[in-house]
Tab-separated table of C-alpha atoms in Angstrom:
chain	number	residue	atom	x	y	z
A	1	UNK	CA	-45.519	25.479	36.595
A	2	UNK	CA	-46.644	23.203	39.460
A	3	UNK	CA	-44.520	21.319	42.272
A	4	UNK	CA	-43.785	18.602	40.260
A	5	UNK	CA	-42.354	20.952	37.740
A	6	UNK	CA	-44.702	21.224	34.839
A	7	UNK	CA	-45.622	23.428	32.456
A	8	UNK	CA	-48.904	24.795	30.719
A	9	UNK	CA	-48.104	27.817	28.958
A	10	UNK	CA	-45.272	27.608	27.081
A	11	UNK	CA	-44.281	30.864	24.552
A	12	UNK	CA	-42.757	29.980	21.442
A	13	UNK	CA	-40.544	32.677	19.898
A	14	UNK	CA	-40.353	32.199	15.955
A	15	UNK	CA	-42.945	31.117	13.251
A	16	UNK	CA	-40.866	29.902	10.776
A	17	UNK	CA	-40.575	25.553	10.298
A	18	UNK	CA	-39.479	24.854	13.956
A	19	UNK	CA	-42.382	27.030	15.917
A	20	UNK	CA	-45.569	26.701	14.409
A	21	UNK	CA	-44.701	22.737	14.392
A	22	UNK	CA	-43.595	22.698	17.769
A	23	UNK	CA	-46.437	24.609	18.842
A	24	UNK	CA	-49.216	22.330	17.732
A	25	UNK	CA	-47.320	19.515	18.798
A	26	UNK	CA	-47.363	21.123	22.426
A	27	UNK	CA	-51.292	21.605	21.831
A	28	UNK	CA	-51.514	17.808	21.378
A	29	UNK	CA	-50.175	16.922	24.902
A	30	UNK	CA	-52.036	19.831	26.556
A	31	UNK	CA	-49.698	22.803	26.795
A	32	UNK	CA	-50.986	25.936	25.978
A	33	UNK	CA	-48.667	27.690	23.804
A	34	UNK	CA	-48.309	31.468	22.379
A	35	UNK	CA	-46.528	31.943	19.353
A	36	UNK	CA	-44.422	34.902	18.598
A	37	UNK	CA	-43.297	35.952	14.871
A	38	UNK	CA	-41.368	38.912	14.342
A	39	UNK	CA	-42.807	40.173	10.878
A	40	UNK	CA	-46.121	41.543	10.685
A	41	UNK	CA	-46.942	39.602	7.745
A	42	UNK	CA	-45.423	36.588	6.140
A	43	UNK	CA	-45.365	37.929	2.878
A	44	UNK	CA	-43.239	36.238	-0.356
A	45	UNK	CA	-40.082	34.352	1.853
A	46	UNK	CA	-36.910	32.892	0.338
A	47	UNK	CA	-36.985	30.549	-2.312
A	48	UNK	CA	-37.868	26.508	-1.894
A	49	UNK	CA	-36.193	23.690	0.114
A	50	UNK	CA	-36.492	20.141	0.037
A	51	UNK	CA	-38.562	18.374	2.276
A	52	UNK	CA	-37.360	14.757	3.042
A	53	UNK	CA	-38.583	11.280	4.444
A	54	UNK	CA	-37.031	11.709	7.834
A	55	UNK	CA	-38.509	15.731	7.918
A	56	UNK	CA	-41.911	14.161	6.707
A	57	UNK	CA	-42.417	11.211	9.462
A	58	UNK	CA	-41.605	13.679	12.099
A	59	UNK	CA	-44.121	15.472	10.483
A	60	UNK	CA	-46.422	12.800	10.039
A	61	UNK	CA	-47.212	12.755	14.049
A	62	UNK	CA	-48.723	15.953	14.099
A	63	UNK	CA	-51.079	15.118	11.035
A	64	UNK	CA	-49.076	17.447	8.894
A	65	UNK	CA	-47.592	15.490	6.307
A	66	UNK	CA	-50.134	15.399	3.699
A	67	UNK	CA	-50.653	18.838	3.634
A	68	UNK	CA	-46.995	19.292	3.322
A	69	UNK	CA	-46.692	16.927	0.429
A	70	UNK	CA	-49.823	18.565	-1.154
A	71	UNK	CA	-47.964	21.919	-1.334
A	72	UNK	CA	-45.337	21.063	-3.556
A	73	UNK	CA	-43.944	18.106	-5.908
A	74	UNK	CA	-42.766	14.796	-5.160
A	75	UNK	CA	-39.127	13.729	-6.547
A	76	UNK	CA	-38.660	10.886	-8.887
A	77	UNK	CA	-35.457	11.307	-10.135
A	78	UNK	CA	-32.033	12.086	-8.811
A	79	UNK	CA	-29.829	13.624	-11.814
A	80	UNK	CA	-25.806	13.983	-11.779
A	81	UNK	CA	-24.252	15.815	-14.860
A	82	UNK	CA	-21.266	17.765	-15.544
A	83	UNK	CA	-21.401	21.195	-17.638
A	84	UNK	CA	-20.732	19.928	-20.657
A	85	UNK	CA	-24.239	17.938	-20.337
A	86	UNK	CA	-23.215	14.211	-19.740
A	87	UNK	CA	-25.196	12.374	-17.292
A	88	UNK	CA	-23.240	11.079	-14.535
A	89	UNK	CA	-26.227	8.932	-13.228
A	90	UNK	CA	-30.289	9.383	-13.465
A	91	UNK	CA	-31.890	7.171	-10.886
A	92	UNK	CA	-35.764	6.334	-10.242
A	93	UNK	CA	-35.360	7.619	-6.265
A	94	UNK	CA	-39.182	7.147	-5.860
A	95	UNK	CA	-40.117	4.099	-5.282
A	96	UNK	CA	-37.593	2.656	-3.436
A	97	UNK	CA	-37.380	5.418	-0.821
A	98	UNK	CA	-41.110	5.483	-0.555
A	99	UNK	CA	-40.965	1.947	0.169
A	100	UNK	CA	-38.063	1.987	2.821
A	101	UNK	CA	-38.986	5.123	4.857
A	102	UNK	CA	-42.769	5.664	3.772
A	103	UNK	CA	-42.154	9.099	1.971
A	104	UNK	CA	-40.512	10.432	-1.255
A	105	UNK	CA	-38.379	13.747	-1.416
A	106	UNK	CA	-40.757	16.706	-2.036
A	107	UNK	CA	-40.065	20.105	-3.333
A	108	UNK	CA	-42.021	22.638	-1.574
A	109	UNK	CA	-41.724	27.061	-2.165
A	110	UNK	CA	-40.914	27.975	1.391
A	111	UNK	CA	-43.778	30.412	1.457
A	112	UNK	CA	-46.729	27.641	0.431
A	113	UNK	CA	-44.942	25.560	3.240
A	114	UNK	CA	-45.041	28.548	6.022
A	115	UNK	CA	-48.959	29.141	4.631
A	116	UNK	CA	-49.391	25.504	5.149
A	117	UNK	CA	-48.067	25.539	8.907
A	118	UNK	CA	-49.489	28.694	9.665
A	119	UNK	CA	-53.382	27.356	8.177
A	120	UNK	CA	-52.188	24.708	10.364
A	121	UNK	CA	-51.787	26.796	13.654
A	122	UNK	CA	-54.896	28.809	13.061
A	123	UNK	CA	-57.050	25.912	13.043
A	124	UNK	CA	-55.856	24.303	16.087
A	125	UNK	CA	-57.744	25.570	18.714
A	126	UNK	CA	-56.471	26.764	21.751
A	127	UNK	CA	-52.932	28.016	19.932
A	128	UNK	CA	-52.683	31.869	20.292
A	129	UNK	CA	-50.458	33.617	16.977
A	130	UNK	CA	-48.719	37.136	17.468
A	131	UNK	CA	-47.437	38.369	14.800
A	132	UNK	CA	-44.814	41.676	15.025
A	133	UNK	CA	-43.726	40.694	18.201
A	134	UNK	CA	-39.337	41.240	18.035
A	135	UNK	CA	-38.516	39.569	21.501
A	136	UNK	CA	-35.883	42.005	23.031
A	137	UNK	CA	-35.652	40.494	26.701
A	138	UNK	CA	-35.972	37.388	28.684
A	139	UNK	CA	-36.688	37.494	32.456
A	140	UNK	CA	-36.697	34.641	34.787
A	141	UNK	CA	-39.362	34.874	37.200
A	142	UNK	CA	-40.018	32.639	40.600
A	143	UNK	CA	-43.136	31.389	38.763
A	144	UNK	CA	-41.554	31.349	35.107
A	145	UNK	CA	-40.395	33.092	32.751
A	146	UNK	CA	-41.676	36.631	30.703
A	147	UNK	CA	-40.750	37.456	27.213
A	148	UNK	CA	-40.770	41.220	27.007
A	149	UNK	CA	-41.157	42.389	23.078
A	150	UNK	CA	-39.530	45.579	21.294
A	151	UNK	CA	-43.495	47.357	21.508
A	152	UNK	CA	-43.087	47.282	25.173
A	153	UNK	CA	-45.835	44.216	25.839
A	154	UNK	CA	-44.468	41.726	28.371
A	155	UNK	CA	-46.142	37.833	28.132
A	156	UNK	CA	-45.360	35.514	31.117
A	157	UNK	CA	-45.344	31.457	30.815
A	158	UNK	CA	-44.179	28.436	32.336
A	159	UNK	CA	-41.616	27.558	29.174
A	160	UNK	CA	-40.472	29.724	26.686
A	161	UNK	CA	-39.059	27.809	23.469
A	162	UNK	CA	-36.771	30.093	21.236
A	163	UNK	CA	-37.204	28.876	17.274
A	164	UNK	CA	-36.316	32.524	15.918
A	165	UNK	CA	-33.486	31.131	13.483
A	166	UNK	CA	-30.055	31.449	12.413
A	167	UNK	CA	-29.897	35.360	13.996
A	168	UNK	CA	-31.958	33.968	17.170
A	169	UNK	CA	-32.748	36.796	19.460
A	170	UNK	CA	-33.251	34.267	22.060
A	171	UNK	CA	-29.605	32.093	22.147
A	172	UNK	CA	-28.051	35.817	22.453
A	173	UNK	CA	-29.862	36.119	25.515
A	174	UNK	CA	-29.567	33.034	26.737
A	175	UNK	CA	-25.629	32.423	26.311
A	176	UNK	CA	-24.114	35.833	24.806
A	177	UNK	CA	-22.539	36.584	21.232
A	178	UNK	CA	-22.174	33.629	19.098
A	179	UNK	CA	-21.456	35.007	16.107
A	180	UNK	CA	-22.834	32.367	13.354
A	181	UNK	CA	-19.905	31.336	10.996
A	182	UNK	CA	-19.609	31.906	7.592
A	183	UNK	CA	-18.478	28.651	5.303
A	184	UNK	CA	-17.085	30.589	2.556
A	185	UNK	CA	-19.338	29.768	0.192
A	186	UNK	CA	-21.979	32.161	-1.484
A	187	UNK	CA	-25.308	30.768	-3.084
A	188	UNK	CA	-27.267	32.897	-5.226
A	189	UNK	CA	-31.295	31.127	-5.191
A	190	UNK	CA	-34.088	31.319	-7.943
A	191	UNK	CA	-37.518	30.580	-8.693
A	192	UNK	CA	-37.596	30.071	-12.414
A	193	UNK	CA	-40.559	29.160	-14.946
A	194	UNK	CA	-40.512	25.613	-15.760
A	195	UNK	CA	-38.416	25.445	-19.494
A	196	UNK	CA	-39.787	24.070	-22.647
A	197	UNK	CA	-37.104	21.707	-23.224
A	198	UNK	CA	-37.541	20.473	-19.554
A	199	UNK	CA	-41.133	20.362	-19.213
A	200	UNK	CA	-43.104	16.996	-18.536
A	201	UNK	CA	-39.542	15.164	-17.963
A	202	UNK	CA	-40.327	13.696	-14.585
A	203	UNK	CA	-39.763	15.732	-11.249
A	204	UNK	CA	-36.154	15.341	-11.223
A	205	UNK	CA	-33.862	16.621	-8.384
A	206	UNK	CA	-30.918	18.067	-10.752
A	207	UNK	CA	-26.827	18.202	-9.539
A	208	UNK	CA	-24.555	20.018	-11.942
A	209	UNK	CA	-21.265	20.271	-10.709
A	210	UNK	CA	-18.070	22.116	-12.172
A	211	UNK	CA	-14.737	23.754	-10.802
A	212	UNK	CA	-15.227	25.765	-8.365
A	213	UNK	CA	-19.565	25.825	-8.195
A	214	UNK	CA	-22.388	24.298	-8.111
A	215	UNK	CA	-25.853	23.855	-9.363
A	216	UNK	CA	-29.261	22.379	-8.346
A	217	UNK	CA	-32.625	22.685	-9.067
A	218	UNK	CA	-35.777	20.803	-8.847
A	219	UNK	CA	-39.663	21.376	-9.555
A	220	UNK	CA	-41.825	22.439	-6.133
A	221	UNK	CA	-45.092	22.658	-8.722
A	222	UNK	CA	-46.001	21.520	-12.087
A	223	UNK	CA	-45.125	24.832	-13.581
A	224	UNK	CA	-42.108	26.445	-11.475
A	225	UNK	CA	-38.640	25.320	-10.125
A	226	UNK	CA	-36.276	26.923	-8.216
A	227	UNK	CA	-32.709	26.733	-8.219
A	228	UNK	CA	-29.257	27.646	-6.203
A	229	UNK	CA	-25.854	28.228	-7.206
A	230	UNK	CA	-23.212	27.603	-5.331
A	231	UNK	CA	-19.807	29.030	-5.463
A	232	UNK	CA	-16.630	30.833	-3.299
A	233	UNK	CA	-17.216	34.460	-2.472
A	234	UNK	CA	-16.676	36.860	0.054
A	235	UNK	CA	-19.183	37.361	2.981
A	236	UNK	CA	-22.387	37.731	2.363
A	237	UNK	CA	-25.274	38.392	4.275
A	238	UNK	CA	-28.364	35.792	4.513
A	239	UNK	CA	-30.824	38.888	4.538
A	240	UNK	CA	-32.844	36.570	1.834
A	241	UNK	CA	-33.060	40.013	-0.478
A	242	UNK	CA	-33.486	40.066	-3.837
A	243	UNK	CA	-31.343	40.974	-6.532
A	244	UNK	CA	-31.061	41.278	-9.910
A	245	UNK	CA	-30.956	38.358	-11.984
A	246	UNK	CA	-27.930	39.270	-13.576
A	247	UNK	CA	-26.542	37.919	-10.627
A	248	UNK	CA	-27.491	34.405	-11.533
A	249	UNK	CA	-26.116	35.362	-15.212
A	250	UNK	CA	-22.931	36.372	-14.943
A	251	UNK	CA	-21.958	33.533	-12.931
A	252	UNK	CA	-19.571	30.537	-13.525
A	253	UNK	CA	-22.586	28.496	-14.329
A	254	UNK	CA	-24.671	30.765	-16.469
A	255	UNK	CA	-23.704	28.725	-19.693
A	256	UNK	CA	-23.935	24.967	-18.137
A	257	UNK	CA	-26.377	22.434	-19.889
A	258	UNK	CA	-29.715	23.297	-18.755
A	259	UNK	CA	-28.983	25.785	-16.848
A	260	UNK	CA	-28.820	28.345	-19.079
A	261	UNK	CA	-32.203	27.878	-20.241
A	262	UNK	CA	-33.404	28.005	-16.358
A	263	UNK	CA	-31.665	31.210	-15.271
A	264	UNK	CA	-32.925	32.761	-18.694
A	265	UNK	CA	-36.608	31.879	-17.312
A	266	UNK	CA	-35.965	33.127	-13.476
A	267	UNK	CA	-38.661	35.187	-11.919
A	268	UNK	CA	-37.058	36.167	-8.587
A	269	UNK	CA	-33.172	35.381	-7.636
A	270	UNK	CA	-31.840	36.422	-3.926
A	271	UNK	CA	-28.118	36.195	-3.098
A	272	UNK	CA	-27.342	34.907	0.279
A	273	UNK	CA	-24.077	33.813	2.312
A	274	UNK	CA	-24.391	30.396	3.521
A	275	UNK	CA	-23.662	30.204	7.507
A	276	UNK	CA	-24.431	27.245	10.650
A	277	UNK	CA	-23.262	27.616	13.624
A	278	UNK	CA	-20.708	25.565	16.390
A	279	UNK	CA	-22.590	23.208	18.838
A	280	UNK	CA	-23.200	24.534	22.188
A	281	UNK	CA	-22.554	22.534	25.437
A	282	UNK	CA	-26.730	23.198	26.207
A	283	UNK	CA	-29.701	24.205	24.277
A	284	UNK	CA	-31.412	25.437	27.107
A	285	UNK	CA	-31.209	27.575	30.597
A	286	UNK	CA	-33.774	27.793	33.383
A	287	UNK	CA	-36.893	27.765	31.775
A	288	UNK	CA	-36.115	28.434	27.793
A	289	UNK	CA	-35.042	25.919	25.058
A	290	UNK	CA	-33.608	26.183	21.771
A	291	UNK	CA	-34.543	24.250	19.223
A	292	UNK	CA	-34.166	24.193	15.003
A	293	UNK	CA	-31.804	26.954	13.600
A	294	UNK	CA	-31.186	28.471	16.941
A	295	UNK	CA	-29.867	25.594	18.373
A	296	UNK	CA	-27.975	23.849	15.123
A	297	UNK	CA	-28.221	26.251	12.616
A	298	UNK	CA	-26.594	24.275	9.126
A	299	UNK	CA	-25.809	25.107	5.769
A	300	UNK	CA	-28.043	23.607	3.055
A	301	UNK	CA	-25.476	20.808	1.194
A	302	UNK	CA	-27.702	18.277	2.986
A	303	UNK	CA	-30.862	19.586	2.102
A	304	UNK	CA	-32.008	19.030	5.890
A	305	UNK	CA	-32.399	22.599	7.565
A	306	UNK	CA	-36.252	22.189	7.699
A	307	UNK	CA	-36.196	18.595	8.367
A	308	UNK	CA	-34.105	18.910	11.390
A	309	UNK	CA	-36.164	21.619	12.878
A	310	UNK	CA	-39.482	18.961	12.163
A	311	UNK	CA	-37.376	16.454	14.114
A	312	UNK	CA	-36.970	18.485	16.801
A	313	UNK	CA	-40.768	19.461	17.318
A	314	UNK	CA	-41.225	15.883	17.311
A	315	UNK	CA	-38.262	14.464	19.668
A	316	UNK	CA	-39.468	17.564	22.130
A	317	UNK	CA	-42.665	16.318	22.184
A	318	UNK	CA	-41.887	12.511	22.651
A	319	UNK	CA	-39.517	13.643	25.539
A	320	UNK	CA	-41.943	15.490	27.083
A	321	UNK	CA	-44.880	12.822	27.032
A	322	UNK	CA	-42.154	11.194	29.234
A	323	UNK	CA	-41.476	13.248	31.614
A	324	UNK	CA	-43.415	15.170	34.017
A	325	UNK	CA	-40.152	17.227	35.424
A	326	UNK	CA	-39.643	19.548	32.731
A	327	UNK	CA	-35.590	20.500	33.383
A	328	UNK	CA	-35.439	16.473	32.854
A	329	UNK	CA	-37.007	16.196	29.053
A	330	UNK	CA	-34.690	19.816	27.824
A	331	UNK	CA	-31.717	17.782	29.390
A	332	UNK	CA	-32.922	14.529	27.219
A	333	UNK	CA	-34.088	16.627	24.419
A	334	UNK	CA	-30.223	17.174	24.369
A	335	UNK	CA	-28.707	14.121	24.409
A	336	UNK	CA	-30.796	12.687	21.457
A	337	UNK	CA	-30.637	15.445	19.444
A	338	UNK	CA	-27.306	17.149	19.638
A	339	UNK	CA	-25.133	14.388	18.233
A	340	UNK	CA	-27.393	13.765	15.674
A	341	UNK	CA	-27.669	17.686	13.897
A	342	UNK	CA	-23.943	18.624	15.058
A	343	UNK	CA	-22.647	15.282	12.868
A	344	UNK	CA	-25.537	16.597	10.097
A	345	UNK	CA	-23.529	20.165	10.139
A	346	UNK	CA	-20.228	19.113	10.218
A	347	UNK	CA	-21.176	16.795	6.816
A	348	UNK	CA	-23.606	19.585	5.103
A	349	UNK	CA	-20.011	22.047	5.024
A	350	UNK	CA	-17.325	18.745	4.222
A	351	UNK	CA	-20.140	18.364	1.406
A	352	UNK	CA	-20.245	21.839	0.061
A	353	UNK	CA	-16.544	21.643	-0.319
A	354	UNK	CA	-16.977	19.053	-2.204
A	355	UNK	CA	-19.093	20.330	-4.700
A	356	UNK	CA	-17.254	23.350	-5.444
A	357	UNK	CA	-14.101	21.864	-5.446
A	358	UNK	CA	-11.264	23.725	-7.676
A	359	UNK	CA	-8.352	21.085	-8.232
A	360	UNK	CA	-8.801	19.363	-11.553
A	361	UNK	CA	-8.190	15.407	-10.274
A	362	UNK	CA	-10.573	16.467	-7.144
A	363	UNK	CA	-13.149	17.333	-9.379
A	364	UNK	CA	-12.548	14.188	-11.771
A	365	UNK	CA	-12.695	11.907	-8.281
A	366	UNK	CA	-15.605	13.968	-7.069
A	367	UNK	CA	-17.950	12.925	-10.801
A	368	UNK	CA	-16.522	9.007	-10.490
A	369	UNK	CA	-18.271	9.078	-7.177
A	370	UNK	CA	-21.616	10.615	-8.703
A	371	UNK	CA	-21.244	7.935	-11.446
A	372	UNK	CA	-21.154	4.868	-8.740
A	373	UNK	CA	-23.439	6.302	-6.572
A	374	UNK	CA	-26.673	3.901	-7.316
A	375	UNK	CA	-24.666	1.291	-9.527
A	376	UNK	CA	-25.695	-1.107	-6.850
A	377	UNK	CA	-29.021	0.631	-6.250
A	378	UNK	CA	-29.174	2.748	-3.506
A	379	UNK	CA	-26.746	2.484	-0.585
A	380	UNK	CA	-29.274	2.520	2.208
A	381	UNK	CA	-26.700	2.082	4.860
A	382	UNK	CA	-25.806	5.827	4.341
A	383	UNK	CA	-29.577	7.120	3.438
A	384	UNK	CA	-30.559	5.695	6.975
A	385	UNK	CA	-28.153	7.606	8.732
A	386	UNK	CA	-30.086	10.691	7.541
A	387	UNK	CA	-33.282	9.897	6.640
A	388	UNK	CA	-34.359	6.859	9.031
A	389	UNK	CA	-36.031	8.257	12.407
């Protein structure tokens, strides 16, 4: 760091959505950053999620949204139904959306997108990729800051950005046990073979909700889906293991309309507990930053887990084009982004509450407001609260 307080080598700790993006958006202004993933190998991870406009024009700035959008399937549809099979409402979300905010919803498997960002590392030059590396200790120096690993190896930079996740290593360090919370609510995830009956019906983001759970799915290629059901259960972990699919079964959803016919085809189900975590009063200390799931981590009613973390890459690297003093961009960094995901968390849990609501009249208010929700096309005072950057 100089004596006007700026950085050049920055270590990011994490590889997941929030580091790799983050680190080739600090390549573009000049920084050169280290990136640090725990596993050896990335291997088959999690499920899908549900890459949105807002996610996507963040995106966009680092040259990364095409490649996103050609890893998995655009949305044209949003579905409502109840179990029985009627359709609450079936609206073309394409065009409009695509015309408003410049991008479509897109499903992506979370492992072609972490392939995609990872390609995407590799072939900017000048961005060095460690992978085993469990970060274990953080020690600030007069010159900067040193990451020291669980093999032993110590690596010394300017800035140190922690993007390890919900479980981040790094906020432990920075500001002690913050134990994430759990939101009561279980979801049990699936990658499933595309269905006869459903096949070449467009690529249609499905909602089936009944008493007491939950159920959506949506294409991420022209052959597979995946799937999560959602439902009250005790704590579970979000270890991202699989299980057997008679998890996905023997649920309360197993017999809905279609979603029998999905389960029936799954070819990998995981059980997970869902858990965010309460805003802090700083994402950073010294020299080190958190950003994504470390700093807001959210459960996934809202679909906007990755798409925060692609915001934050982005707002990080606007605020620090603009500022030379380093201490001042974390501290803006902050400002603009804080409100925005703690408002996003608080409405992701009030939202899963909804959909596995229990009371009968709840439930019957809850599919009147699914029914209304594009009578009058969509409502694009609400969609640009989350989806307009």
């Amino acid at each position: 760091m100089n004596e006007h307080g700026q950085a050049r080598r920055v270590l990011v700790v994490g590889g997941g959505v929030a580091g790799t993006t983050v680190s080739i958006f600090l390549k573009q202004l000049g920084y050169d950053p280290i990136l640090f993933e725990k596993r050896s190998k990335m291997g088959d991870v999690g499920g899908s999620l549900n890459l949105a406009p807002n996610g996507l024009k963040a995106a966009s700035f680092a040259n990364l949204d095409g490649p996103l959008i050609d890893a998995g399937a655009e949305i044209d549809n949003w579905k409502f139904m109840t179990p029985s099979g009627e359709v609450l409402t079936d609206f073309p979300i394409a065009n409009p959306v695509k015309e408003r905010y410049g991008y479509t919803f897109v499903g992506v498997k979370r492992t072609k997108l972490l392939e995609v960002l990872h390609k995407a590392v590799e072939e900017t030059n000048g961005i060095k990729l460690k992978l085993g590396y469990n970060l274990k200790q953080i020690k600030n120096t007069p010159t900067g800051v040193t990451a020291v690993f669980q093999n032993g190896e110590e690596f010394h930079g300017d800035l140190l950005i922690g993007a390890d996740g919900l479980h981040s290593t790094t906020r432990y360090l920075l500001f002690g046990d913050n134990v994430a919370t759990y939101t009561g609510l279980t979801q049990v995830i699936g990658i499933a073979d595309i269905p006869k009956d459903i096949r070449g019906d467009p690529n249609t983001f499905l909602n089936v909700a009944g008493r007491g759970a939950h159920f959506i799915t949506y294409p991420f290629n022209k052959n597979e889906l995946c799937y999560g059901c959602t439902q009250r259960d005790e704590p579970a972990s979000e270890s991202w293991k699989e299980v057997d699919v008679d998890h996905a079964k023997n649920s309360l959803f197993a017999k809905w309309s279609p979603v029998s016919s999905i389960i029936e085809n799954s070819t990998k189900v995981i059980k997970i507990g869902l858990y965010d975590r309460p805003s802090l009063k700083s994402w950073s200390k010294d020299r080190v930053l958190l950003i994504g799931d470390a700093a807001h981590a959210t459960s996934p009613h809202l679909g906007q887990g990755a798409n925060q973390a692609l915001e934050d890459a982005y707002n990080l690297f606007c605020v620090l084009k603009r500022h030379s003093n380093v201490q001042e961009a974390f501290e803006e960094f902050y400002k603009i982004r804080e409100p925005r995901t703690t408002a996003l968390v608080t409405s992701a849990r009030k939202y899963g509450e909804v959909r596995v609501c229990d009371d009968e009249q709840k439930c019957l208010e809850r599919d009147e407001g699914y029914k209304q929700l594009f009578e009058n096309g969509v409502n694009w005072e609400v969609f640009d609260k989350t989806y307009k950057i």
